[in-house]
Short mmCIF file of C-alpha atoms and ligand atoms in Angstrom, two decimals:
data_model
loop_
_atom_site.label_atom_id
_atom_site.label_comp_id
_atom_site.label_asym_id
_atom_site.label_seq_id
_atom_site.Cartn_x
_atom_site.Cartn_y
_atom_site.Cartn_z
CA MET Y 1 36.65 -71.79 83.91
CA LYS Y 2 38.37 -75.18 84.13
CA ALA Y 3 38.38 -77.01 80.82
CA VAL Y 4 35.47 -79.45 80.62
CA PRO Y 5 35.30 -81.59 77.47
CA GLU Y 6 32.26 -80.74 75.33
CA ASN Y 7 29.91 -83.68 75.64
CA SER Y 8 27.79 -85.28 72.96
CA TYR Y 9 24.61 -84.24 74.80
CA SER Y 10 25.46 -80.54 74.72
CA GLU Y 11 26.62 -80.81 71.08
CA LYS Y 12 23.29 -82.38 70.14
CA MET Y 13 21.29 -79.91 72.27
CA VAL Y 14 22.94 -76.97 70.54
CA LYS Y 15 22.47 -78.42 67.06
CA MET Y 16 18.85 -79.60 67.42
CA GLN Y 17 17.35 -77.05 69.80
CA ILE Y 18 19.37 -73.89 69.38
CA ILE Y 19 20.98 -73.58 65.95
CA ALA Y 20 17.94 -75.24 64.35
CA ARG Y 21 15.73 -72.50 65.84
CA GLY Y 22 17.85 -69.69 64.46
CA VAL Y 23 20.37 -68.73 67.14
CA THR Y 24 23.56 -67.68 65.33
CA ASP Y 25 25.75 -65.79 67.85
CA PRO Y 26 29.00 -67.79 67.91
CA PHE Y 27 29.71 -66.78 71.53
CA VAL Y 28 26.33 -68.12 72.63
CA ILE Y 29 26.73 -71.33 70.64
CA GLN Y 30 30.21 -71.96 72.03
CA ALA Y 31 29.14 -71.20 75.63
CA MET Y 32 26.12 -73.50 75.41
CA LYS Y 33 28.35 -76.29 74.09
CA THR Y 34 30.92 -75.70 76.81
CA VAL Y 35 28.85 -75.31 80.01
CA PRO Y 36 27.82 -78.76 81.30
CA ARG Y 37 24.08 -78.39 81.96
CA HIS Y 38 23.94 -81.66 83.93
CA PHE Y 39 26.06 -80.05 86.69
CA PHE Y 40 23.04 -77.85 87.50
CA VAL Y 41 20.24 -80.41 87.73
CA GLU Y 42 20.05 -83.26 90.17
CA HIS Y 43 18.14 -86.50 90.21
CA VAL Y 44 17.62 -86.73 86.46
CA GLU Y 45 19.22 -88.84 83.77
CA ILE Y 46 22.01 -86.99 81.99
CA SER Y 47 20.00 -87.05 78.73
CA GLN Y 48 17.06 -85.38 80.54
CA ALA Y 49 19.34 -82.55 81.66
CA TYR Y 50 19.83 -81.64 77.97
CA GLY Y 51 16.15 -82.06 77.02
CA ASP Y 52 14.08 -79.40 75.28
CA PHE Y 53 12.25 -78.29 78.44
CA PRO Y 54 12.70 -76.54 81.78
CA LEU Y 55 13.37 -78.75 84.83
CA PRO Y 56 12.66 -78.34 88.55
CA ILE Y 57 15.57 -77.21 90.73
CA GLY Y 58 13.76 -77.24 94.10
CA TYR Y 59 12.00 -74.49 96.07
CA GLY Y 60 9.30 -74.38 93.36
CA GLN Y 61 11.82 -72.95 90.84
CA THR Y 62 13.07 -74.12 87.46
CA ILE Y 63 16.14 -74.13 85.24
CA SER Y 64 14.98 -72.58 81.97
CA GLN Y 65 14.64 -74.48 78.69
CA PRO Y 66 17.99 -74.47 76.82
CA TYR Y 67 16.53 -72.56 73.85
CA MET Y 68 15.21 -69.82 76.15
CA VAL Y 69 18.67 -69.48 77.76
CA ALA Y 70 20.28 -69.24 74.31
CA LEU Y 71 17.72 -66.78 72.91
CA MET Y 72 17.84 -64.44 75.91
CA THR Y 73 21.64 -64.54 75.86
CA GLU Y 74 21.72 -63.77 72.13
CA LEU Y 75 19.29 -60.86 72.57
CA LEU Y 76 21.79 -59.30 75.01
CA ASN Y 77 24.31 -58.99 72.13
CA LEU Y 78 27.16 -59.66 74.55
CA LYS Y 79 30.71 -58.34 74.20
CA LYS Y 80 33.69 -59.76 76.07
CA SER Y 81 34.12 -56.49 78.02
CA ASP Y 82 30.48 -56.39 79.23
CA CYS Y 83 29.44 -56.21 82.85
CA VAL Y 84 26.10 -58.05 83.21
CA LEU Y 85 23.42 -58.13 85.91
CA GLU Y 86 21.34 -61.31 86.12
CA VAL Y 87 18.17 -61.24 88.25
CA GLY Y 88 17.23 -64.80 89.24
CA THR Y 89 20.34 -66.97 89.68
CA GLY Y 90 18.25 -70.14 90.08
CA SER Y 91 20.48 -73.14 89.36
CA GLY Y 92 23.33 -70.92 88.17
CA TYR Y 93 23.30 -72.41 84.65
CA GLN Y 94 22.42 -69.18 82.82
CA THR Y 95 24.93 -67.38 85.05
CA SER Y 96 27.74 -69.63 83.87
CA VAL Y 97 26.74 -69.25 80.22
CA LEU Y 98 27.03 -65.47 80.73
CA ALA Y 99 30.29 -65.78 82.68
CA ASN Y 100 31.71 -67.88 79.84
CA ILE Y 101 31.23 -64.95 77.45
CA VAL Y 102 31.70 -61.68 79.40
CA SER Y 103 34.19 -60.26 81.87
CA MET Y 104 31.91 -59.84 84.91
CA VAL Y 105 28.50 -61.11 86.00
CA TYR Y 106 26.54 -59.88 89.03
CA THR Y 107 23.73 -62.23 89.96
CA VAL Y 108 20.90 -61.84 92.48
CA GLU Y 109 18.67 -64.61 93.84
CA ARG Y 110 15.99 -64.32 96.54
CA ILE Y 111 16.30 -67.93 97.78
CA ALA Y 112 19.51 -68.29 99.80
CA PRO Y 113 20.10 -72.05 99.32
CA LEU Y 114 19.94 -71.56 95.53
CA THR Y 115 22.60 -68.83 95.71
CA GLN Y 116 24.78 -71.07 97.87
CA LYS Y 117 24.41 -74.07 95.61
CA ALA Y 118 25.11 -72.10 92.42
CA ARG Y 119 28.17 -70.53 94.03
CA ARG Y 120 29.50 -73.97 95.02
CA ILE Y 121 29.05 -75.39 91.51
CA HIS Y 122 30.73 -72.36 89.91
CA CYS Y 123 33.58 -72.62 92.40
CA ASP Y 124 34.07 -76.30 91.52
CA MET Y 125 34.08 -75.30 87.85
CA GLY Y 126 36.80 -72.72 88.52
CA ILE Y 127 34.66 -69.75 87.46
CA THR Y 128 35.93 -66.55 89.09
CA ASN Y 129 34.06 -63.69 87.37
CA ILE Y 130 30.72 -63.90 89.21
CA GLU Y 131 29.58 -61.88 92.22
CA TYR Y 132 26.49 -63.12 94.12
CA LYS Y 133 23.83 -61.52 96.25
CA THR Y 134 20.87 -63.06 98.02
CA GLY Y 135 18.02 -60.55 98.04
CA ASP Y 136 15.37 -58.81 95.99
CA GLY Y 137 16.71 -58.34 92.47
CA SER Y 138 13.48 -56.68 91.29
CA VAL Y 139 15.13 -53.39 92.30
CA GLY Y 140 18.39 -54.31 90.57
CA TRP Y 141 21.76 -53.87 92.26
CA ALA Y 142 22.28 -50.10 92.39
CA GLU Y 143 25.72 -50.21 94.07
CA LYS Y 144 27.17 -52.13 91.10
CA ALA Y 145 25.40 -50.17 88.33
CA PRO Y 146 25.71 -49.20 85.53
CA PHE Y 147 25.49 -52.52 83.71
CA ASN Y 148 26.06 -53.01 79.98
CA LYS Y 149 23.40 -55.71 79.99
CA ILE Y 150 20.64 -56.87 82.35
CA ILE Y 151 18.79 -60.18 82.10
CA VAL Y 152 15.76 -61.05 84.22
CA THR Y 153 14.94 -64.76 84.34
CA ALA Y 154 11.55 -64.51 86.09
CA ALA Y 155 8.23 -63.00 84.97
CA ALA Y 156 7.86 -59.31 85.82
CA PRO Y 157 4.58 -57.36 85.89
CA ASN Y 158 6.10 -54.62 83.70
CA ILE Y 159 9.40 -53.26 82.40
CA ILE Y 160 10.92 -52.24 85.70
CA GLU Y 161 12.05 -48.58 85.82
CA ASP Y 162 14.84 -49.25 88.36
CA LEU Y 163 16.39 -51.77 85.99
CA LYS Y 164 16.13 -49.47 82.96
CA TRP Y 165 18.01 -46.72 84.79
CA GLN Y 166 20.73 -49.13 85.95
CA LEU Y 167 21.68 -49.71 82.29
CA ALA Y 168 24.71 -47.97 80.84
CA ASP Y 169 24.09 -45.89 77.71
CA ARG Y 170 23.35 -48.31 74.81
CA GLY Y 171 22.85 -51.04 77.39
CA ILE Y 172 20.28 -53.79 76.81
CA LEU Y 173 17.66 -55.22 79.20
CA VAL Y 174 15.93 -58.54 78.41
CA ILE Y 175 12.92 -59.24 80.61
CA PRO Y 176 9.80 -61.45 80.41
CA VAL Y 177 6.73 -59.29 81.09
CA GLY Y 178 3.19 -60.43 81.80
CA ASP Y 179 0.98 -62.50 84.08
CA TYR Y 180 2.96 -65.24 85.82
CA ARG Y 181 -0.15 -67.46 85.96
CA SER Y 182 -0.26 -67.65 82.17
CA TYR Y 183 2.20 -66.40 79.56
CA GLN Y 184 4.56 -63.50 79.14
CA LYS Y 185 6.25 -61.65 76.29
CA LEU Y 186 10.01 -61.41 76.16
CA MET Y 187 10.76 -57.68 76.03
CA VAL Y 188 14.00 -56.09 74.85
CA VAL Y 189 14.87 -52.57 76.00
CA ILE Y 190 17.82 -50.58 74.64
CA ARG Y 191 18.91 -47.43 76.47
CA ARG Y 192 19.76 -44.42 74.30
CA GLY Y 193 20.69 -41.66 76.71
CA ALA Y 194 17.48 -40.65 78.45
CA PHE Y 195 15.37 -42.62 75.97
CA PHE Y 196 14.57 -46.32 75.69
CA ASP Y 197 13.72 -48.35 72.57
CA VAL Y 198 11.37 -51.18 73.45
CA SER Y 199 10.64 -54.22 71.29
CA GLU Y 200 8.72 -57.41 71.78
CA ASN Y 201 10.17 -60.86 71.12
CA ILE Y 202 8.55 -64.28 71.54
CA GLY Y 203 5.99 -65.50 74.07
CA CYS Y 204 7.41 -67.33 77.07
CA ARG Y 205 6.54 -68.79 80.45
CA PHE Y 206 8.51 -68.07 83.63
CA VAL Y 207 8.04 -68.36 87.38
CA PRO Y 208 7.18 -65.01 88.99
CA LEU Y 209 9.64 -62.32 89.93
CA ILE Y 210 8.68 -61.88 93.57
CA GLY Y 211 9.62 -58.62 95.22
CA HIS Y 212 9.16 -54.90 95.65
CA LYS Y 213 8.97 -54.21 91.89
CA GLY Y 214 7.81 -57.69 91.00
CA PHE Y 215 4.72 -59.64 92.04
CA TRP Y 216 3.33 -60.22 95.47
CA VAL Y 217 2.70 -63.93 95.74
CA LYS Y 218 1.05 -65.78 98.63
CA PRO Y 219 3.66 -67.26 101.01
CA ASN Y 220 4.44 -70.90 100.11
CA ASP Y 221 3.01 -70.47 96.59
CA TYR Y 222 6.57 -70.10 95.24
N1 SAM K 301 18.35 -68.60 85.13
C1 SAM K 301 18.05 -69.66 86.02
C2 SAM K 301 18.77 -70.93 85.70
O1 SAM K 301 19.56 -70.96 84.74
O2 SAM K 301 18.58 -71.90 86.44
C3 SAM K 301 16.57 -69.92 86.09
C4 SAM K 301 15.90 -68.96 86.93
S1 SAM K 301 14.31 -69.41 87.50
C5 SAM K 301 13.38 -69.51 86.04
C6 SAM K 301 13.85 -67.83 88.22
C7 SAM K 301 14.61 -67.51 89.48
O3 SAM K 301 14.28 -66.18 89.85
C8 SAM K 301 14.21 -68.39 90.65
O4 SAM K 301 15.34 -69.02 91.19
C9 SAM K 301 13.59 -67.41 91.64
O5 SAM K 301 13.81 -67.75 92.99
C10 SAM K 301 14.28 -66.13 91.25
N2 SAM K 301 13.59 -64.90 91.69
C11 SAM K 301 12.26 -64.62 91.74
N3 SAM K 301 12.06 -63.38 92.21
C12 SAM K 301 13.29 -62.84 92.46
C13 SAM K 301 13.74 -61.59 92.95
N4 SAM K 301 12.91 -60.59 93.27
N5 SAM K 301 15.07 -61.41 93.07
C14 SAM K 301 15.95 -62.38 92.75
N6 SAM K 301 15.58 -63.58 92.28
C15 SAM K 301 14.27 -63.82 92.12
#
């Protein structure tokens, strides 16, 4: 990634919203300071881009709240050598936080213009360790599996079996599970051979994961 000076907005965002709420992973903290969030949101004041809330990115979708990005990234317990699958590219912000930390990120988005836009921003930023796909990420990306870590950034109806089995041994899946019309629980799944440890983290609110293993949503609703 091309060097971008850390800005006072991202410094403040990390201090007030992320460290203050208990995120401690130095890789996550550094990445969240480094990636310029305002590159990924249009038509808002720069200070708004670093606010403590999600923002619209078009097509009925959102860029997640900074704290949620940081928490989910920390729960993945990333290592430099990791190969990560992200389901739900959206703006591409979370993708670049991941790409700042690990060696390779595969990202899937169902809305083609969002994939294209994220790719263009990453290209301008000089990021080279991301591979993109437009399609249904609710079934994962079998050709590129196994993944050390998988992150789903949309609400799923359950912990998706296909994704569990695309994890490498000791791999981690972070996925919001529950009704997309209300709230979900952030679930963390760790693969141990043929077994999976499942734990529950905080409540959250995401747009639906729409697809074969996700929700069926009326056309034009999302
Ligand atoms: N992580 C993103 C960011 O940093 O901007 C936010 C993602 S947004 C909350 C959820 C994204 O998941 C949306 O862009 C939506 O189109 C996408 N999505 C929903 N269902 C999907 C599916 N089956 N496969 C791939 N992407 C999906």
